[in-house]
PDB file of C-alpha atoms in Angstrom:
ATOM      1  CA  MET T 112      -5.296 -49.092  -7.522  1.00  0.00           C
ATOM      2  CA  ARG T 113      -3.701 -48.939  -4.103  1.00  0.00           C
ATOM      3  CA  ILE T 114      -3.100 -45.672  -2.202  1.00  0.00           C
ATOM      4  CA  GLY T 115       0.430 -44.233  -2.535  1.00  0.00           C
ATOM      5  CA  LYS T 116       3.028 -44.686  -5.231  1.00  0.00           C
ATOM      6  CA  ILE T 117       1.846 -47.075  -7.900  1.00  0.00           C
ATOM      7  CA  THR T 118       3.433 -50.520  -7.996  1.00  0.00           C
ATOM      8  CA  GLU T 119       6.676 -50.986  -9.874  1.00  0.00           C
ATOM      9  CA  ASN T 120       4.983 -53.332 -12.339  1.00  0.00           C
ATOM     10  CA  ALA T 121       2.245 -50.804 -13.087  1.00  0.00           C
ATOM     11  CA  LEU T 122       4.880 -48.080 -13.459  1.00  0.00           C
ATOM     12  CA  LYS T 123       6.813 -50.169 -15.950  1.00  0.00           C
ATOM     13  CA  ARG T 124       3.710 -51.272 -17.899  1.00  0.00           C
ATOM     14  CA  SER T 125       1.833 -47.998 -18.196  1.00  0.00           C
ATOM     15  CA  VAL T 126       4.499 -45.295 -17.920  1.00  0.00           C
ATOM     16  CA  LEU T 127       8.128 -46.279 -18.466  1.00  0.00           C
ATOM     17  CA  LYS T 128       7.450 -48.694 -21.313  1.00  0.00           C
ATOM     18  CA  GLN T 129       5.748 -45.922 -23.300  1.00  0.00           C
ATOM     19  CA  ILE T 130       8.530 -43.427 -22.607  1.00  0.00           C
ATOM     20  CA  LYS T 131      11.288 -45.830 -23.650  1.00  0.00           C
ATOM     21  CA  THR T 132       9.381 -46.829 -26.778  1.00  0.00           C
ATOM     22  CA  GLU T 133       8.945 -43.237 -27.931  1.00  0.00           C
ATOM     23  CA  PHE T 134      12.327 -41.851 -26.922  1.00  0.00           C
ATOM     24  CA  LYS T 135      14.899 -44.622 -27.386  1.00  0.00           C
ATOM     25  CA  ASN T 136      17.931 -42.321 -27.573  1.00  0.00           C
ATOM     26  CA  LYS T 137      17.100 -40.001 -24.680  1.00  0.00           C
ATOM     27  CA  THR T 138      18.016 -40.319 -21.016  1.00  0.00           C
ATOM     28  CA  SER T 139      14.742 -40.153 -19.095  1.00  0.00           C
ATOM     29  CA  ALA T 140      13.339 -41.247 -15.764  1.00  0.00           C
ATOM     30  CA  ALA T 141      13.449 -44.861 -14.618  1.00  0.00           C
ATOM     31  CA  VAL T 142      12.552 -46.863 -11.524  1.00  0.00           C
ATOM     32  CA  GLY T 143      14.657 -45.545  -8.642  1.00  0.00           C
ATOM     33  CA  THR T 144      15.730 -42.408 -10.524  1.00  0.00           C
ATOM     34  CA  ASP T 145      14.796 -39.018  -9.063  1.00  0.00           C
ATOM     35  CA  CYS T 146      15.449 -36.841 -12.100  1.00  0.00           C
ATOM     36  CA  ALA T 147      16.079 -36.889 -15.826  1.00  0.00           C
ATOM     37  CA  PHE T 148      19.371 -35.732 -17.334  1.00  0.00           C
ATOM     38  CA  SER T 149      19.708 -32.608 -19.471  1.00  0.00           C
ATOM     39  CA  GLU T 150      22.867 -31.403 -21.183  1.00  0.00           C
ATOM     40  CA  SER T 151      21.667 -27.807 -20.977  1.00  0.00           C
ATOM     41  CA  LYS T 152      22.951 -25.533 -18.217  1.00  0.00           C
ATOM     42  CA  LYS T 153      21.019 -22.289 -18.715  1.00  0.00           C
ATOM     43  CA  THR T 154      17.502 -23.517 -18.100  1.00  0.00           C
ATOM     44  CA  PHE T 155      14.047 -22.105 -17.419  1.00  0.00           C
ATOM     45  CA  SER T 156      10.937 -23.907 -16.263  1.00  0.00           C
ATOM     46  CA  THR T 157       7.206 -23.505 -15.965  1.00  0.00           C
ATOM     47  CA  THR T 158       4.653 -25.641 -14.121  1.00  0.00           C
ATOM     48  CA  CYS T 159       1.002 -25.996 -15.113  1.00  0.00           C
ATOM     49  CA  PRO T 160      -1.569 -27.978 -13.113  1.00  0.00           C
ATOM     50  CA  LEU T 161      -4.689 -29.234 -14.874  1.00  0.00           C
ATOM     51  CA  THR T 162      -7.674 -30.094 -12.712  1.00  0.00           C
ATOM     52  CA  GLU T 163     -10.513 -29.948 -15.247  1.00  0.00           C
ATOM     53  CA  ASP T 164     -12.567 -33.111 -15.684  1.00  0.00           C
ATOM     54  CA  VAL T 165     -11.441 -33.919 -19.231  1.00  0.00           C
ATOM     55  CA  SER T 166     -10.482 -37.210 -20.836  1.00  0.00           C
ATOM     56  CA  ASP T 167      -7.412 -35.743 -22.605  1.00  0.00           C
ATOM     57  CA  ILE T 168      -5.948 -34.236 -19.442  1.00  0.00           C
ATOM     58  CA  GLY T 169      -2.398 -35.414 -20.195  1.00  0.00           C
ATOM     59  CA  TYR T 170      -2.423 -33.743 -23.618  1.00  0.00           C
ATOM     60  CA  TYR T 171      -3.700 -30.393 -22.368  1.00  0.00           C
ATOM     61  CA  ALA T 172      -1.362 -30.292 -19.370  1.00  0.00           C
ATOM     62  CA  VAL T 173       1.726 -30.831 -21.509  1.00  0.00           C
ATOM     63  CA  MET T 174       0.569 -28.309 -24.114  1.00  0.00           C
ATOM     64  CA  LYS T 175       0.058 -25.660 -21.426  1.00  0.00           C
ATOM     65  CA  ALA T 176       3.503 -26.205 -19.935  1.00  0.00           C
ATOM     66  CA  VAL T 177       5.309 -26.211 -23.281  1.00  0.00           C
ATOM     67  CA  ASN T 178       3.486 -23.072 -24.435  1.00  0.00           C
ATOM     68  CA  GLY T 179       4.569 -21.302 -21.268  1.00  0.00           C
ATOM     69  CA  ILE T 180       8.196 -21.819 -22.318  1.00  0.00           C
ATOM     70  CA  VAL T 181       7.753 -21.210 -26.054  1.00  0.00           C
ATOM     71  CA  SER T 182       5.856 -17.940 -25.534  1.00  0.00           C
ATOM     72  CA  GLN T 183       8.928 -16.448 -23.880  1.00  0.00           C
ATOM     73  CA  GLY T 184      11.117 -17.104 -26.897  1.00  0.00           C
ATOM     74  CA  LEU T 185      12.728 -20.158 -25.313  1.00  0.00           C
ATOM     75  CA  LYS T 186      13.320 -23.637 -26.686  1.00  0.00           C
ATOM     76  CA  PRO T 187      11.504 -26.387 -24.757  1.00  0.00           C
ATOM     77  CA  ASP T 188      13.890 -29.184 -23.829  1.00  0.00           C
ATOM     78  CA  GLN T 189      11.845 -31.687 -21.864  1.00  0.00           C
ATOM     79  CA  VAL T 190       8.566 -32.053 -20.040  1.00  0.00           C
ATOM     80  CA  LEU T 191       7.647 -34.002 -16.909  1.00  0.00           C
ATOM     81  CA  ALA T 192       4.258 -34.787 -15.422  1.00  0.00           C
ATOM     82  CA  SER T 193       3.063 -35.414 -11.890  1.00  0.00           C
ATOM     83  CA  ILE T 194      -0.048 -37.573 -12.049  1.00  0.00           C
ATOM     84  CA  LEU T 195      -2.381 -37.971  -9.062  1.00  0.00           C
ATOM     85  CA  LEU T 196      -5.073 -40.618  -9.410  1.00  0.00           C
ATOM     86  CA  PRO T 197      -8.091 -41.393  -7.219  1.00  0.00           C
ATOM     87  CA  GLU T 198      -8.175 -44.752  -5.440  1.00  0.00           C
ATOM     88  CA  ASN T 199     -10.845 -46.134  -7.762  1.00  0.00           C
ATOM     89  CA  ALA T 200      -8.890 -45.325 -10.936  1.00  0.00           C
ATOM     90  CA  ASP T 201      -8.208 -48.138 -13.370  1.00  0.00           C
ATOM     91  CA  GLU T 202      -4.660 -48.585 -14.660  1.00  0.00           C
ATOM     92  CA  ARG T 203      -6.012 -47.976 -18.162  1.00  0.00           C
ATOM     93  CA  VAL T 204      -6.681 -44.381 -17.114  1.00  0.00           C
ATOM     94  CA  LEU T 205      -3.012 -43.917 -16.250  1.00  0.00           C
ATOM     95  CA  LYS T 206      -1.919 -45.485 -19.518  1.00  0.00           C
ATOM     96  CA  LYS T 207      -4.112 -43.095 -21.513  1.00  0.00           C
ATOM     97  CA  ILE T 208      -2.891 -40.039 -19.587  1.00  0.00           C
ATOM     98  CA  VAL T 209       0.729 -40.917 -20.310  1.00  0.00           C
ATOM     99  CA  ALA T 210      -0.031 -41.744 -23.955  1.00  0.00           C
ATOM    100  CA  ASP T 211      -1.793 -38.394 -24.390  1.00  0.00           C
ATOM    101  CA  ALA T 212       1.062 -36.558 -22.668  1.00  0.00           C
ATOM    102  CA  ILE T 213       3.578 -38.219 -24.984  1.00  0.00           C
ATOM    103  CA  SER T 214       1.383 -37.342 -27.983  1.00  0.00           C
ATOM    104  CA  ALA T 215       1.466 -33.668 -27.011  1.00  0.00           C
ATOM    105  CA  ALA T 216       5.208 -33.793 -26.387  1.00  0.00           C
ATOM    106  CA  LYS T 217       5.805 -35.336 -29.821  1.00  0.00           C
ATOM    107  CA  LYS T 218       3.632 -32.698 -31.482  1.00  0.00           C
ATOM    108  CA  CYS T 219       5.755 -30.011 -29.839  1.00  0.00           C
ATOM    109  CA  GLY T 220       9.053 -31.779 -30.537  1.00  0.00           C
ATOM    110  CA  VAL T 221       9.817 -32.126 -26.830  1.00  0.00           C
ATOM    111  CA  VAL T 222      11.103 -35.085 -24.824  1.00  0.00           C
ATOM    112  CA  TYR T 223       8.644 -36.533 -22.320  1.00  0.00           C
ATOM    113  CA  SER T 224      11.071 -37.509 -19.574  1.00  0.00           C
ATOM    114  CA  GLY T 225       8.781 -38.970 -16.924  1.00  0.00           C
ATOM    115  CA  GLY T 226       7.671 -37.503 -13.621  1.00  0.00           C
ATOM    116  CA  HIS T 227       5.772 -38.938 -10.676  1.00  0.00           C
ATOM    117  CA  THR T 228       2.615 -41.020 -10.416  1.00  0.00           C
ATOM    118  CA  GLU T 229       0.641 -41.617  -7.229  1.00  0.00           C
ATOM    119  CA  VAL T 230      -2.763 -42.814  -6.106  1.00  0.00           C
ATOM    120  CA  SER T 231      -4.280 -40.600  -3.417  1.00  0.00           C
ATOM    121  CA  GLY T 232      -7.474 -40.457  -1.426  1.00  0.00           C
ATOM    122  CA  ALA T 233      -7.159 -36.670  -1.600  1.00  0.00           C
ATOM    123  CA  VAL T 234      -8.385 -36.511  -5.213  1.00  0.00           C
ATOM    124  CA  ILE T 235     -11.683 -37.552  -6.731  1.00  0.00           C
ATOM    125  CA  ARG T 236     -10.453 -37.513 -10.346  1.00  0.00           C
ATOM    126  CA  PRO T 237      -7.079 -37.429 -12.104  1.00  0.00           C
ATOM    127  CA  VAL T 238      -4.969 -34.316 -11.584  1.00  0.00           C
ATOM    128  CA  VAL T 239      -1.972 -33.734 -13.850  1.00  0.00           C
ATOM    129  CA  THR T 240       0.733 -31.143 -13.228  1.00  0.00           C
ATOM    130  CA  ALA T 241       3.137 -30.737 -16.135  1.00  0.00           C
ATOM    131  CA  THR T 242       6.513 -29.036 -15.863  1.00  0.00           C
ATOM    132  CA  CYS T 243       8.409 -27.954 -18.955  1.00  0.00           C
ATOM    133  CA  ILE T 244      12.107 -27.138 -18.865  1.00  0.00           C
ATOM    134  CA  GLY T 245      13.451 -24.864 -21.585  1.00  0.00           C
ATOM    135  CA  VAL T 246      16.709 -23.290 -22.689  1.00  0.00           C
ATOM    136  CA  THR T 247      17.687 -20.114 -24.510  1.00  0.00           C
ATOM    137  CA  LYS T 248      17.787 -20.301 -28.287  1.00  0.00           C
ATOM    138  CA  GLU T 249      20.869 -19.540 -30.335  1.00  0.00           C
ATOM    139  CA  ASP T 250      19.117 -16.452 -31.644  1.00  0.00           C
ATOM    140  CA  ASP T 251      19.884 -12.943 -30.405  1.00  0.00           C
ATOM    141  CA  ARG T 252      16.343 -11.764 -31.163  1.00  0.00           C
ATOM    142  CA  ALA T 253      14.806 -14.545 -29.098  1.00  0.00           C
ATOM    143  CA  GLU T 254      17.180 -13.921 -26.191  1.00  0.00           C
ATOM    144  CA  ALA T 255      16.472 -10.185 -26.353  1.00  0.00           C
ATOM    145  CA  LEU T 256      12.781 -10.902 -25.825  1.00  0.00           C
ATOM    146  CA  LEU T 257      13.546 -12.096 -22.295  1.00  0.00           C
ATOM    147  CA  THR T 258      14.492  -8.546 -21.245  1.00  0.00           C
ATOM    148  CA  ALA T 259      12.394  -6.550 -23.750  1.00  0.00           C
ATOM    149  CA  LYS T 260       9.729  -4.220 -22.380  1.00  0.00           C
ATOM    150  CA  PRO T 261       6.524  -3.263 -24.210  1.00  0.00           C
ATOM    151  CA  LYS T 262       5.991   0.479 -24.694  1.00  0.00           C
ATOM    152  CA  ALA T 263       2.998   2.795 -24.818  1.00  0.00           C
ATOM    153  CA  GLY T 264       1.807   3.313 -28.374  1.00  0.00           C
ATOM    154  CA  GLN T 265       2.696  -0.193 -29.504  1.00  0.00           C
ATOM    155  CA  GLU T 266      -0.019  -2.277 -31.113  1.00  0.00           C
ATOM    156  CA  LEU T 267      -1.486  -5.454 -29.663  1.00  0.00           C
ATOM    157  CA  VAL T 268      -1.934  -8.454 -31.952  1.00  0.00           C
ATOM    158  CA  ILE T 269      -3.793 -11.671 -31.148  1.00  0.00           C
ATOM    159  CA  THR T 270      -2.998 -14.845 -33.100  1.00  0.00           C
ATOM    160  CA  LYS T 271      -5.467 -17.498 -34.259  1.00  0.00           C
ATOM    161  CA  TRP T 272      -8.648 -17.254 -32.189  1.00  0.00           C
ATOM    162  CA  VAL T 273      -9.523 -16.923 -28.505  1.00  0.00           C
ATOM    163  CA  ALA T 274     -11.415 -19.647 -26.583  1.00  0.00           C
ATOM    164  CA  LEU T 275      -9.905 -22.457 -28.685  1.00  0.00           C
ATOM    165  CA  GLU T 276      -8.799 -24.594 -25.760  1.00  0.00           C
ATOM    166  CA  GLY T 277     -12.033 -24.337 -23.805  1.00  0.00           C
ATOM    167  CA  THR T 278     -14.157 -24.929 -26.894  1.00  0.00           C
ATOM    168  CA  ALA T 279     -12.207 -28.089 -27.723  1.00  0.00           C
ATOM    169  CA  MET T 280     -12.698 -29.406 -24.190  1.00  0.00           C
ATOM    170  CA  LEU T 281     -16.416 -28.613 -24.057  1.00  0.00           C
ATOM    171  CA  SER T 282     -17.197 -30.046 -27.485  1.00  0.00           C
ATOM    172  CA  SER T 283     -15.415 -33.284 -26.633  1.00  0.00           C
ATOM    173  CA  GLU T 284     -16.645 -33.802 -23.075  1.00  0.00           C
ATOM    174  CA  LYS T 285     -20.221 -32.613 -23.764  1.00  0.00           C
ATOM    175  CA  PHE T 286     -20.576 -34.075 -27.237  1.00  0.00           C
ATOM    176  CA  GLU T 287     -23.855 -35.914 -26.614  1.00  0.00           C
ATOM    177  CA  LEU T 288     -25.486 -32.886 -25.024  1.00  0.00           C
ATOM    178  CA  LEU T 289     -24.346 -30.534 -27.804  1.00  0.00           C
ATOM    179  CA  SER T 290     -25.401 -32.986 -30.519  1.00  0.00           C
ATOM    180  CA  LYS T 291     -29.020 -32.488 -29.479  1.00  0.00           C
ATOM    181  CA  LYS T 292     -28.820 -28.962 -30.885  1.00  0.00           C
ATOM    182  CA  TYR T 293     -25.916 -28.833 -33.330  1.00  0.00           C
ATOM    183  CA  PRO T 294     -24.969 -31.007 -36.336  1.00  0.00           C
ATOM    184  CA  VAL T 295     -22.218 -33.541 -35.650  1.00  0.00           C
ATOM    185  CA  PRO T 296     -19.826 -31.976 -38.231  1.00  0.00           C
ATOM    186  CA  PHE T 297     -20.135 -28.650 -36.378  1.00  0.00           C
ATOM    187  CA  ILE T 298     -19.148 -30.260 -33.065  1.00  0.00           C
ATOM    188  CA  ASP T 299     -16.376 -32.289 -34.698  1.00  0.00           C
ATOM    189  CA  GLU T 300     -14.903 -29.071 -36.083  1.00  0.00           C
ATOM    190  CA  ALA T 301     -14.904 -27.583 -32.592  1.00  0.00           C
ATOM    191  CA  LYS T 302     -13.273 -30.719 -31.162  1.00  0.00           C
ATOM    192  CA  ALA T 303     -10.509 -30.307 -33.737  1.00  0.00           C
ATOM    193  CA  PHE T 304      -9.531 -26.957 -32.177  1.00  0.00           C
ATOM    194  CA  LYS T 305      -7.300 -29.130 -29.995  1.00  0.00           C
ATOM    195  CA  GLU T 306      -4.911 -29.317 -32.955  1.00  0.00           C
ATOM    196  CA  TYR T 307      -4.373 -25.539 -32.902  1.00  0.00           C
ATOM    197  CA  LEU T 308      -2.802 -25.397 -29.446  1.00  0.00           C
ATOM    198  CA  ASP T 309       0.849 -25.600 -30.539  1.00  0.00           C
ATOM    199  CA  ILE T 310       2.255 -22.041 -30.808  1.00  0.00           C
ATOM    200  CA  ALA T 311       5.854 -22.703 -31.908  1.00  0.00           C
ATOM    201  CA  GLU T 312       5.473 -21.635 -35.545  1.00  0.00           C
ATOM    202  CA  GLU T 313       3.794 -18.299 -34.864  1.00  0.00           C
ATOM    203  CA  MET T 314       6.256 -17.563 -32.094  1.00  0.00           C
ATOM    204  CA  ASP T 315       9.208 -18.023 -34.443  1.00  0.00           C
ATOM    205  CA  ILE T 316       7.573 -15.741 -37.011  1.00  0.00           C
ATOM    206  CA  ALA T 317       6.741 -13.115 -34.377  1.00  0.00           C
ATOM    207  CA  ILE T 318      10.317 -12.997 -33.096  1.00  0.00           C
ATOM    208  CA  LYS T 319      11.650 -12.502 -36.617  1.00  0.00           C
ATOM    209  CA  ALA T 320       9.050  -9.816 -37.369  1.00  0.00           C
ATOM    210  CA  GLY T 321       9.933  -7.939 -34.190  1.00  0.00           C
ATOM    211  CA  ILE T 322       7.955  -8.014 -30.947  1.00  0.00           C
ATOM    212  CA  SER T 323       8.529  -6.461 -27.548  1.00  0.00           C
ATOM    213  CA  GLY T 324       6.362  -8.833 -25.538  1.00  0.00           C
ATOM    214  CA  CYS T 325       4.285 -11.993 -25.668  1.00  0.00           C
ATOM    215  CA  HIS T 326       1.786 -13.727 -23.425  1.00  0.00           C
ATOM    216  CA  ASP T 327       0.121 -17.054 -24.140  1.00  0.00           C
ATOM    217  CA  LEU T 328      -3.586 -17.010 -23.461  1.00  0.00           C
ATOM    218  CA  SER T 329      -4.923 -19.728 -21.218  1.00  0.00           C
ATOM    219  CA  ASN T 330      -6.621 -19.614 -17.825  1.00  0.00           C
ATOM    220  CA  GLY T 331      -9.172 -16.833 -17.552  1.00  0.00           C
ATOM    221  CA  GLY T 332      -9.301 -16.330 -21.299  1.00  0.00           C
ATOM    222  CA  VAL T 333      -8.385 -13.257 -23.292  1.00  0.00           C
ATOM    223  CA  PHE T 334      -9.672 -10.825 -20.642  1.00  0.00           C
ATOM    224  CA  ALA T 335      -7.321 -12.294 -18.029  1.00  0.00           C
ATOM    225  CA  GLY T 336      -4.509 -12.371 -20.585  1.00  0.00           C
ATOM    226  CA  LEU T 337      -4.920  -8.710 -21.470  1.00  0.00           C
ATOM    227  CA  TRP T 338      -4.935  -7.712 -17.797  1.00  0.00           C
ATOM    228  CA  GLU T 339      -1.812  -9.751 -17.081  1.00  0.00           C
ATOM    229  CA  PHE T 340      -0.009  -8.398 -20.144  1.00  0.00           C
ATOM    230  CA  ALA T 341      -0.717  -4.794 -19.145  1.00  0.00           C
ATOM    231  CA  SER T 342       0.275  -5.454 -15.524  1.00  0.00           C
ATOM    232  CA  ARG T 343       3.599  -6.937 -16.560  1.00  0.00           C
ATOM    233  CA  ALA T 344       4.259  -3.987 -18.879  1.00  0.00           C
ATOM    234  CA  GLY T 345       3.178  -1.438 -16.254  1.00  0.00           C
ATOM    235  CA  LEU T 346       0.859   0.179 -18.814  1.00  0.00           C
ATOM    236  CA  GLY T 347      -2.758   0.632 -19.706  1.00  0.00           C
ATOM    237  CA  LEU T 348      -4.428  -0.605 -22.872  1.00  0.00           C
ATOM    238  CA  ARG T 349      -7.275   0.131 -25.226  1.00  0.00           C
ATOM    239  CA  VAL T 350      -8.822  -2.871 -27.013  1.00  0.00           C
ATOM    240  CA  ASP T 351     -11.717  -3.117 -29.471  1.00  0.00           C
ATOM    241  CA  LEU T 352     -13.840  -6.113 -28.442  1.00  0.00           C
ATOM    242  CA  LYS T 353     -15.147  -6.619 -31.974  1.00  0.00           C
ATOM    243  CA  LYS T 354     -11.611  -7.015 -33.326  1.00  0.00           C
ATOM    244  CA  ILE T 355     -10.749  -9.904 -31.004  1.00  0.00           C
ATOM    245  CA  PRO T 356     -10.717 -12.984 -33.279  1.00  0.00           C
ATOM    246  CA  ILE T 357     -13.077 -15.768 -32.267  1.00  0.00           C
ATOM    247  CA  ARG T 358     -14.565 -18.729 -34.117  1.00  0.00           C
ATOM    248  CA  GLN T 359     -18.311 -19.032 -34.555  1.00  0.00           C
ATOM    249  CA  GLU T 360     -18.187 -22.500 -32.995  1.00  0.00           C
ATOM    250  CA  SER T 361     -16.846 -20.947 -29.791  1.00  0.00           C
ATOM    251  CA  VAL T 362     -19.525 -18.262 -29.795  1.00  0.00           C
ATOM    252  CA  GLU T 363     -22.379 -20.741 -30.184  1.00  0.00           C
ATOM    253  CA  ILE T 364     -21.071 -23.341 -27.750  1.00  0.00           C
ATOM    254  CA  CYS T 365     -20.513 -20.641 -25.133  1.00  0.00           C
ATOM    255  CA  GLU T 366     -24.048 -19.356 -25.712  1.00  0.00           C
ATOM    256  CA  PHE T 367     -25.340 -22.902 -25.261  1.00  0.00           C
ATOM    257  CA  PHE T 368     -23.669 -23.187 -21.847  1.00  0.00           C
ATOM    258  CA  GLU T 369     -24.336 -19.523 -20.965  1.00  0.00           C
ATOM    259  CA  ILE T 370     -20.670 -18.697 -20.372  1.00  0.00           C
ATOM    260  CA  ASN T 371     -18.445 -15.830 -21.515  1.00  0.00           C
ATOM    261  CA  PRO T 372     -16.106 -16.839 -24.368  1.00  0.00           C
ATOM    262  CA  TYR T 373     -13.716 -14.008 -23.463  1.00  0.00           C
ATOM    263  CA  GLN T 374     -13.161 -15.620 -20.052  1.00  0.00           C
ATOM    264  CA  LEU T 375     -12.725 -19.151 -21.395  1.00  0.00           C
ATOM    265  CA  LEU T 376      -9.484 -21.139 -21.682  1.00  0.00           C
ATOM    266  CA  SER T 377      -7.692 -19.772 -24.744  1.00  0.00           C
ATOM    267  CA  GLY T 378      -4.549 -21.853 -25.136  1.00  0.00           C
ATOM    268  CA  GLY T 379      -3.269 -21.735 -28.724  1.00  0.00           C
ATOM    269  CA  ALA T 380      -3.637 -17.948 -29.002  1.00  0.00           C
ATOM    270  CA  LEU T 381      -0.987 -15.331 -28.223  1.00  0.00           C
ATOM    271  CA  ILE T 382      -1.040 -11.649 -27.325  1.00  0.00           C
ATOM    272  CA  LEU T 383       1.903  -9.865 -28.957  1.00  0.00           C
ATOM    273  CA  SER T 384       3.066  -6.241 -28.702  1.00  0.00           C
ATOM    274  CA  THR T 385       4.869  -4.631 -31.613  1.00  0.00           C
ATOM    275  CA  ASP T 386       5.727  -1.304 -33.235  1.00  0.00           C
ATOM    276  CA  ASN T 387       4.229  -2.465 -36.530  1.00  0.00           C
ATOM    277  CA  GLY T 388       1.100  -4.553 -36.175  1.00  0.00           C
ATOM    278  CA  GLU T 389       0.378  -4.688 -39.903  1.00  0.00           C
ATOM    279  CA  ARG T 390       3.823  -6.111 -40.674  1.00  0.00           C
ATOM    280  CA  LEU T 391       3.426  -8.746 -37.966  1.00  0.00           C
ATOM    281  CA  VAL T 392      -0.073  -9.732 -39.103  1.00  0.00           C
ATOM    282  CA  SER T 393       1.097  -9.972 -42.718  1.00  0.00           C
ATOM    283  CA  ALA T 394       4.022 -12.203 -41.755  1.00  0.00           C
ATOM    284  CA  LEU T 395       1.751 -14.508 -39.768  1.00  0.00           C
ATOM    285  CA  GLU T 396      -0.949 -14.679 -42.418  1.00  0.00           C
ATOM    286  CA  ALA T 397       1.657 -15.430 -45.098  1.00  0.00           C
ATOM    287  CA  ALA T 398       2.345 -18.612 -43.121  1.00  0.00           C
ATOM    288  CA  GLY T 399      -1.355 -19.417 -42.880  1.00  0.00           C
ATOM    289  CA  ILE T 400      -1.732 -18.240 -39.275  1.00  0.00           C
ATOM    290  CA  PRO T 401      -4.690 -15.906 -38.680  1.00  0.00           C
ATOM    291  CA  ALA T 402      -3.961 -12.778 -36.633  1.00  0.00           C
ATOM    292  CA  ALA T 403      -5.544  -9.404 -35.929  1.00  0.00           C
ATOM    293  CA  ILE T 404      -4.602  -6.050 -34.448  1.00  0.00           C
ATOM    294  CA  VAL T 405      -6.982  -5.573 -31.517  1.00  0.00           C
ATOM    295  CA  GLY T 406      -5.744  -2.408 -29.799  1.00  0.00           C
ATOM    296  CA  THR T 407      -2.832  -0.482 -28.346  1.00  0.00           C
ATOM    297  CA  LEU T 408      -0.843  -0.135 -25.170  1.00  0.00           C
ATOM    298  CA  GLU T 409      -1.426   3.207 -23.424  1.00  0.00           C
ATOM    299  CA  GLU T 410       0.293   5.387 -20.858  1.00  0.00           C
ATOM    300  CA  GLY T 411      -1.199   5.125 -17.371  1.00  0.00           C
ATOM    301  CA  LYS T 412      -3.077   2.229 -15.808  1.00  0.00           C
ATOM    302  CA  ASP T 413      -6.515   2.359 -17.465  1.00  0.00           C
ATOM    303  CA  ARG T 414      -7.412  -0.877 -19.227  1.00  0.00           C
ATOM    304  CA  LEU T 415     -10.297  -0.134 -21.544  1.00  0.00           C
ATOM    305  CA  ILE T 416     -12.495  -2.449 -23.609  1.00  0.00           C
ATOM    306  CA  ILE T 417     -14.403  -0.727 -26.425  1.00  0.00           C
ATOM    307  CA  ASN T 418     -17.593  -2.334 -27.728  1.00  0.00           C
ATOM    308  CA  SER T 419     -19.178  -0.070 -30.377  1.00  0.00           C
ATOM    309  CA  ASP T 420     -20.269   3.051 -28.469  1.00  0.00           C
ATOM    310  CA  GLU T 421     -19.691   1.495 -25.052  1.00  0.00           C
ATOM    311  CA  THR T 422     -16.421   1.817 -23.152  1.00  0.00           C
ATOM    312  CA  ARG T 423     -15.774  -0.080 -19.950  1.00  0.00           C
ATOM    313  CA  PHE T 424     -12.860  -0.880 -17.693  1.00  0.00           C
ATOM    314  CA  LEU T 425     -11.377  -4.352 -17.851  1.00  0.00           C
ATOM    315  CA  GLU T 426     -11.993  -6.161 -14.573  1.00  0.00           C
ATOM    316  CA  LEU T 427      -9.511  -8.124 -12.514  1.00  0.00           C
ATOM    317  CA  PRO T 428      -9.074 -11.680 -13.873  1.00  0.00           C
ATOM    318  CA  GLN T 429     -11.979 -13.932 -12.936  1.00  0.00           C
ATOM    319  CA  ALA T 430     -12.145 -17.703 -12.485  1.00  0.00           C
ATOM    320  CA  ASP T 431     -12.149 -19.415 -15.845  1.00  0.00           C
ATOM    321  CA  GLU T 432     -15.603 -20.171 -17.220  1.00  0.00           C
ATOM    322  CA  ILE T 433     -14.624 -23.794 -17.904  1.00  0.00           C
ATOM    323  CA  HIS T 434     -15.016 -24.547 -14.176  1.00  0.00           C
ATOM    324  CA  LYS T 435     -18.751 -23.834 -14.403  1.00  0.00           C
ATOM    325  CA  ILE T 436     -19.143 -26.748 -16.790  1.00  0.00           C
ATOM    326  CA  LEU T 437     -16.222 -29.123 -16.243  1.00  0.00           C
ATOM    327  CA  GLY T 438     -15.180 -28.102 -12.727  1.00  0.00           C
TER     328      GLY T 438
END
């Protein structure tokens, strides 16, 4: 495709036609329109760029952006995507990115309202930056979460499993390589981790059960997430490594690529702080959502990871391990 904004015909064929087909009753972007309309006045937004070399880049970008809103107790209203394509990209690539982005938006119950698409010599592969706009819920508990502050002594709970997002990407993009060692059903199961990325249900349950803080795990994995959670709370923490939930597929695939699963993209999992970890875990598990108490928040600034008889300090967040394989 040509450098610069894509042609109007390509825009209509591969972007706007899909949006209008999926969301007939919503006001979204159109040719010559600079923004999409929202009836909401009290809005919040989050922006998530995705640069990994993955075929489902539109899906993952939208999921990341929506989760950034949902994890703060907000209701996602709409999502937009800025898509940069290399000069040699085929229009079919654009069509798939938009289709995948719409698929993620539908899964999350959010309107995909357009964005911007451009071909640029500055990129060598597609780059998608998704922005989600959210609003406050009509729920006092959810609104209270915006100003709540975690406290020392509260327990830390992690939902589902860490490394889900990265494992799904690796198993899909490196399927042929992995299939030389692992059975196809094993890899297919790991690819299906993509379906666990939506966090809306567990977030609703967590708010009702009572939480003082939440952080969605993504870039940098659970180690980065724990550091960021403690920094935001102004506290230290003490976490048992063996209690952090992780699927065996993630462990083995990370061993195959010689990367650390605790520093791998972990979208789909949440860190939650609460006065009563057992009550929260029970509420989540009653809904079929796995969860585990992994540690506590502590006074001071020490961030400790316990592994059997070994205790070490959590390091500053490192670059995500996914970049070593799909960078």
